[in-house]
XYZ file of C-alpha atoms in Angstrom:
309
model
C 147.158 125.276 135.569
C 146.088 123.012 132.666
C 148.634 120.213 132.252
C 148.986 118.179 129.067
C 151.453 115.442 128.152
C 152.444 115.468 124.497
C 153.900 112.261 123.037
C 155.481 111.718 119.636
C 156.477 108.227 118.523
C 158.853 108.500 115.593
C 160.783 105.969 113.597
C 163.889 106.454 115.774
C 162.929 108.271 118.989
C 159.873 108.634 121.217
C 159.614 112.112 122.756
C 157.472 113.359 125.618
C 156.786 116.844 126.944
C 154.769 118.167 129.861
C 153.064 121.430 128.951
C 151.309 124.026 131.043
C 148.764 124.789 128.332
C 147.265 127.807 130.104
C 150.632 129.394 130.831
C 152.246 128.341 127.564
C 155.267 126.801 129.303
C 157.088 123.513 128.738
C 157.688 122.112 132.221
C 159.634 118.932 131.413
C 160.805 116.841 128.458
C 161.889 113.243 128.002
C 163.324 111.144 125.174
C 163.755 107.400 124.601
C 164.508 105.139 121.663
C 161.394 103.910 119.835
C 161.230 100.186 120.551
C 159.333 98.786 117.570
C 159.156 95.232 118.917
C 157.422 96.519 122.058
C 156.361 100.161 121.751
C 155.462 100.363 125.445
C 159.158 100.238 126.440
C 160.068 103.456 124.614
C 156.809 105.159 125.580
C 157.236 104.159 129.212
C 160.803 105.467 129.313
C 159.877 108.867 127.858
C 156.816 109.336 130.098
C 158.694 108.230 133.222
C 161.346 110.915 132.636
C 158.861 113.778 132.579
C 156.852 112.455 135.516
C 160.062 112.261 137.595
C 160.709 115.929 136.767
C 157.117 116.863 137.712
C 156.684 117.353 141.461
C 152.889 116.940 141.445
C 150.502 113.954 141.319
C 149.658 112.292 137.979
C 145.982 113.067 138.660
C 146.684 116.752 137.897
C 147.416 115.946 134.241
C 144.280 116.543 132.169
C 145.116 114.973 128.793
C 147.655 112.927 126.904
C 148.047 113.810 123.210
C 149.796 111.352 120.881
C 151.319 112.103 117.489
C 153.302 109.656 115.399
C 155.205 109.215 112.168
C 154.744 105.430 112.269
C 151.773 105.521 109.881
C 153.561 107.877 107.478
C 156.705 105.745 107.594
C 154.706 102.578 106.961
C 153.124 104.097 103.834
C 156.465 105.445 102.564
C 158.237 102.144 103.227
C 155.390 100.058 101.787
C 154.882 97.987 104.921
C 151.796 97.008 106.877
C 149.267 94.213 107.060
C 148.030 92.231 104.054
C 144.610 93.513 102.920
C 141.697 91.976 101.032
C 139.968 94.546 98.799
C 136.334 94.241 97.678
C 135.268 96.469 94.769
C 131.459 96.577 94.560
C 130.011 97.587 91.194
C 133.386 98.195 89.509
C 135.173 96.275 86.762
C 138.884 95.507 86.733
C 139.645 98.688 84.756
C 139.185 100.578 88.043
C 142.566 99.216 89.161
C 144.219 101.255 86.418
C 143.034 104.522 87.997
C 144.451 106.420 90.990
C 147.473 104.067 91.028
C 145.262 101.522 92.786
C 146.942 98.470 91.235
C 150.341 99.542 92.588
C 148.845 100.223 96.012
C 147.205 96.816 96.306
C 150.302 95.020 94.979
C 149.999 91.254 95.491
C 147.112 91.521 97.969
C 143.842 89.857 96.885
C 141.103 91.825 95.075
C 137.534 90.640 94.450
C 134.993 92.360 92.178
C 131.399 91.999 93.441
C 128.169 92.860 91.613
C 126.236 95.774 93.059
C 126.919 99.467 93.541
C 124.876 102.583 92.924
C 124.379 105.318 90.353
C 125.189 109.008 90.741
C 121.616 109.693 91.905
C 121.923 107.092 94.683
C 119.728 104.517 92.949
C 120.859 100.918 92.826
C 123.054 100.067 89.845
C 122.822 96.278 90.302
C 121.679 93.974 93.122
C 124.357 93.310 95.728
C 125.796 89.785 95.387
C 126.160 88.935 99.066
C 126.745 85.225 98.363
C 129.786 85.967 96.176
C 131.207 88.250 98.864
C 130.663 85.657 101.603
C 132.410 82.937 99.590
C 135.339 85.192 98.661
C 135.739 86.348 102.277
C 135.969 82.754 103.488
C 138.743 82.082 100.963
C 140.685 85.257 101.889
C 140.290 85.329 105.677
C 143.275 83.188 106.585
C 145.574 85.211 104.326
C 144.791 88.846 105.299
C 144.815 91.005 108.432
C 141.963 93.340 107.414
C 139.495 94.127 104.618
C 138.835 97.282 102.562
C 135.494 97.847 100.814
C 134.783 100.373 98.045
C 131.363 100.646 96.387
C 130.421 102.442 93.168
C 129.040 105.870 94.199
C 129.049 104.755 97.838
C 129.226 108.389 98.949
C 125.774 108.864 97.380
C 124.421 105.608 98.845
C 126.596 103.501 101.188
C 124.080 100.647 101.586
C 126.155 98.013 99.778
C 129.366 98.974 101.567
C 127.560 98.720 104.909
C 126.062 95.334 103.999
C 129.504 94.069 102.955
C 131.084 95.391 106.162
C 128.495 93.613 108.330
C 128.980 90.299 106.502
C 132.777 90.516 106.669
C 132.820 91.344 110.382
C 130.328 88.592 111.229
C 131.957 85.852 109.146
C 135.657 86.639 109.689
C 135.967 88.828 112.806
C 138.606 90.933 111.012
C 138.700 94.770 110.869
C 136.847 96.299 107.899
C 137.334 99.762 106.388
C 134.585 101.226 104.186
C 135.591 103.948 101.749
C 132.563 106.160 102.517
C 133.665 106.351 106.180
C 136.925 108.083 105.213
C 135.777 110.559 102.556
C 132.582 112.034 101.156
C 134.286 112.844 97.842
C 133.570 111.145 94.541
C 136.248 109.134 92.764
C 135.827 105.458 93.633
C 139.372 104.212 92.890
C 140.982 106.926 95.047
C 138.525 106.190 97.850
C 139.467 102.517 97.457
C 143.165 103.438 97.671
C 142.552 105.387 100.892
C 140.546 102.479 102.343
C 143.347 100.026 101.479
C 145.973 102.180 103.220
C 143.702 102.532 106.251
C 143.115 98.777 106.492
C 146.846 98.150 106.126
C 147.630 100.436 109.097
C 144.971 99.251 111.564
C 147.143 96.739 113.409
C 150.039 99.216 113.619
C 148.012 101.981 115.272
C 146.184 99.496 117.506
C 149.560 98.395 118.904
C 150.631 102.007 119.509
C 147.399 103.071 121.252
C 147.260 99.893 123.348
C 150.893 100.387 124.421
C 150.203 104.025 125.364
C 147.106 103.089 127.370
C 149.069 100.385 129.209
C 151.756 102.883 130.252
C 149.135 105.461 131.258
C 147.480 102.914 133.542
C 150.815 101.919 135.084
C 151.712 105.569 135.727
C 148.325 106.474 137.227
C 147.245 108.675 134.311
C 143.429 108.423 134.189
C 142.955 111.304 131.718
C 141.701 111.037 128.096
C 144.085 109.919 125.340
C 143.810 111.864 122.088
C 145.570 111.229 118.772
C 146.779 114.016 116.479
C 145.368 113.892 112.933
C 147.191 114.909 109.790
C 145.458 118.312 109.819
C 146.654 119.048 113.358
C 143.285 118.457 115.062
C 142.667 115.767 117.697
C 140.841 112.437 117.449
C 139.606 110.395 120.431
C 141.792 107.290 120.700
C 138.953 104.764 120.380
C 137.831 106.377 117.120
C 141.424 106.646 115.879
C 141.765 102.853 116.161
C 139.394 102.419 113.212
C 140.715 105.343 111.147
C 144.515 105.135 111.380
C 145.024 106.612 107.898
C 143.887 109.947 109.372
C 147.068 109.921 111.471
C 149.220 109.978 108.327
C 151.280 113.177 108.653
C 150.239 113.610 112.308
C 153.914 113.797 113.344
C 154.806 116.705 111.069
C 151.438 118.373 111.760
C 152.333 118.378 115.462
C 155.837 119.630 114.612
C 154.285 122.600 112.807
C 152.460 123.674 115.951
C 155.510 123.033 118.127
C 157.836 125.002 115.865
C 155.462 127.971 115.802
C 155.201 127.841 119.612
C 158.973 127.748 120.084
C 159.632 130.443 117.474
C 156.914 132.736 118.813
C 155.531 133.385 115.343
C 152.314 132.770 113.409
C 153.966 132.371 110.013
C 156.928 130.161 109.246
C 158.416 127.630 106.859
C 159.037 124.508 108.952
C 161.326 121.563 108.151
C 161.090 118.453 110.326
C 164.044 116.132 109.611
C 163.470 112.699 111.124
C 165.166 109.328 110.901
C 162.965 108.114 108.030
C 161.382 111.155 106.351
C 161.942 114.893 105.967
C 158.701 116.916 106.112
C 158.396 120.535 104.980
C 155.333 122.713 105.489
C 154.139 126.308 105.694
C 152.407 127.757 108.733
C 150.213 130.784 107.995
C 148.401 132.892 110.627
C 149.092 130.278 113.275
C 147.523 127.354 111.400
C 148.843 124.850 108.878
C 147.655 125.312 105.324
C 145.394 122.359 104.424
C 145.784 120.378 101.213
C 142.347 120.446 99.587
C 142.840 117.348 97.421
C 144.115 115.187 100.293
C 147.460 114.146 101.705
C 150.202 113.086 99.284
C 152.423 110.559 101.088
C 155.153 108.443 99.528
C 153.708 109.012 96.059
C 150.148 108.024 97.073
C 147.423 110.651 96.529
C 144.936 109.903 99.314
C 141.620 111.468 100.309
C 142.810 112.138 103.856
C 142.422 115.759 104.954
C 145.831 116.895 106.105
C 148.167 119.836 106.340
C 149.930 120.752 103.097
C 153.151 118.904 103.855
C 155.782 117.654 101.445
C 157.161 114.330 102.690
């Protein structure tokens, strides 16, 4: 018997289920209010309920899988940490594209000389001194940095150099646009990097709270996080790429609805406390949105199921 605990932390409730994956049976379920001030309280309550219903040792459970709507809700509600954005090799007209100016809002933006051409050759020398000075001025006012370089998907050298300087001089999390997408379109990559940087502290709190409860309950198995396309991401990696968990809640709901309905094709509506998500399941798998997830009016470059939120 292959046992898996599934967790979903929503805006209102945290749900848990114990699944016999090999037999396709739900063995126990638990529900608790999501406690936003201390996520471990709600998570601990939901997990404790299913472990009480399970008559075996915690060591028999092989994996914990976590999905959440917290990242989606944060994007829709416009909340999250304050971000410093560095645009390398762009001018300020780039803010007019991909709705980037609205996304960054009142957060600080700095334009730095550098970047690359479409063939990967250097457009201009990277101005590391300007970036270092700007980072020192921003550090006390932001929770994370986002970096987007001109044609960084063809040559990420300047983004990597900026990331290393920012981490060394400030100690804050840094998101590079080339790490999230290999597609062209610098302003939309910058938008995706900004959203990712804004969500880092939120997902860090959720994963840390889950790991704390797992330790307390004797669960030594791996923790995986559901991505927006329904696949799984190792929790340590998910900490640096929280934007990939946007739509993870509804992506998990798609799979759950298909399982409960016993069908491979269905139109699924997931009505939560903050958002309503509608998607189509075809041949047992969610249809993917080729141009990236659209969440709360933001067109990102995150690969995700084709879900209307």
